[in-house]
Amino acid sequence: MRVLGQLSQVLLVLAVVIQDMNLDATSVNLAQDTTARRLEMLTLDEAHDLLRLLQVIAAEGLDELSEEAEWFARELAARIPSEN
């Protein structure tokens, strides 16, 4: 259960990252926390690892967490190039 709580927190952070990725360059708040800015810069390998994790969670069931994971997986997949 502790892992699910931690994963839920990761999903919330990812939601903020995705929201920030939707901002154009002129609307970036320069006073934004450096930790949040760093979270926007996943390496491509990290993004693919996260995508695989989200897809596994999404495939586990039809609860709220799996539905969120499925949504985040679709959003992330639309923003990163494929592995092949």
Coordinates of C-alpha atoms in Angstrom, one line a residue:
M1 CA 0.0 0.0 0.0
R2 CA 2.9 2.3 0.7
V3 CA 4.1 1.9 -2.9
L4 CA 0.6 3.0 -4.2
G5 CA 0.8 6.1 -2.0
Q6 CA 4.2 7.0 -3.4
L7 CA 3.1 6.3 -6.9
S8 CA 0.1 8.5 -6.4
Q9 CA 2.5 11.3 -5.4
V10 CA 4.6 10.6 -8.5
L11 CA 1.4 10.9 -10.7
L12 CA 0.5 14.2 -9.1
V13 CA 4.0 15.5 -9.8
L14 CA 3.8 14.2 -13.4
A15 CA 0.5 16.1 -13.8
V16 CA 2.3 19.3 -12.9
V17 CA 5.1 18.5 -15.3
I18 CA 2.7 17.8 -18.1
Q19 CA 0.8 21.0 -17.4
D20 CA 4.0 23.0 -17.4
M21 CA 5.0 21.3 -20.7
N22 CA 1.9 22.7 -22.3
L23 CA 3.0 26.3 -21.5
D24 CA 4.8 28.2 -24.3
A25 CA 8.2 29.5 -23.7
T26 CA 7.0 33.1 -23.1
S27 CA 4.7 32.1 -20.3
V28 CA 7.3 30.3 -18.1
N29 CA 7.5 31.8 -14.6
L30 CA 11.2 32.6 -14.0
A31 CA 10.7 32.5 -10.2
Q32 CA 9.5 28.8 -10.4
D33 CA 11.1 26.4 -8.0
T34 CA 14.2 24.8 -9.5
T35 CA 13.1 21.3 -8.4
A36 CA 9.9 21.6 -10.4
R37 CA 11.9 22.9 -13.4
R38 CA 14.3 19.9 -13.2
L39 CA 11.3 17.5 -13.2
E40 CA 10.4 18.8 -16.6
M41 CA 13.6 17.6 -18.1
L42 CA 13.4 13.8 -18.1
T43 CA 15.9 12.0 -20.3
L44 CA 14.3 10.1 -23.1
D45 CA 15.3 6.8 -21.3
E46 CA 13.6 8.0 -18.1
A47 CA 10.5 9.0 -20.0
H48 CA 10.3 5.5 -21.6
D49 CA 10.8 3.9 -18.2
L50 CA 8.1 6.0 -16.7
L51 CA 5.8 5.2 -19.7
R52 CA 6.3 1.4 -19.2
L53 CA 5.6 1.8 -15.4
L54 CA 2.4 3.7 -16.1
Q55 CA 1.3 1.1 -18.7
V56 CA 1.8 -1.7 -16.2
I57 CA -0.3 0.1 -13.6
A58 CA -3.0 1.0 -16.1
A59 CA -3.3 -2.7 -17.1
E60 CA -3.8 -3.9 -13.6
G61 CA -7.5 -2.9 -13.2
L62 CA -10.2 -0.4 -13.5
D63 CA -9.7 1.5 -10.3
E64 CA -9.0 5.2 -10.0
L65 CA -5.2 4.7 -9.9
S66 CA -5.2 2.6 -13.1
E67 CA -7.4 5.1 -14.9
E68 CA -5.0 7.9 -13.9
A69 CA -2.0 5.9 -15.0
E70 CA -3.7 5.2 -18.4
W71 CA -4.3 8.9 -18.9
F72 CA -0.8 9.8 -18.0
A73 CA 0.6 7.1 -20.2
R74 CA -1.3 8.4 -23.2
E75 CA -0.2 12.0 -22.5
L76 CA 3.4 11.0 -22.1
A77 CA 3.4 8.7 -25.1
A78 CA 2.1 11.6 -27.2
R79 CA 5.0 13.8 -26.2
I80 CA 8.0 11.5 -26.6
P81 CA 9.4 9.8 -29.7
S82 CA 9.0 6.0 -29.9
E83 CA 11.9 3.8 -28.8
N84 CA 12.4 2.1 -32.2

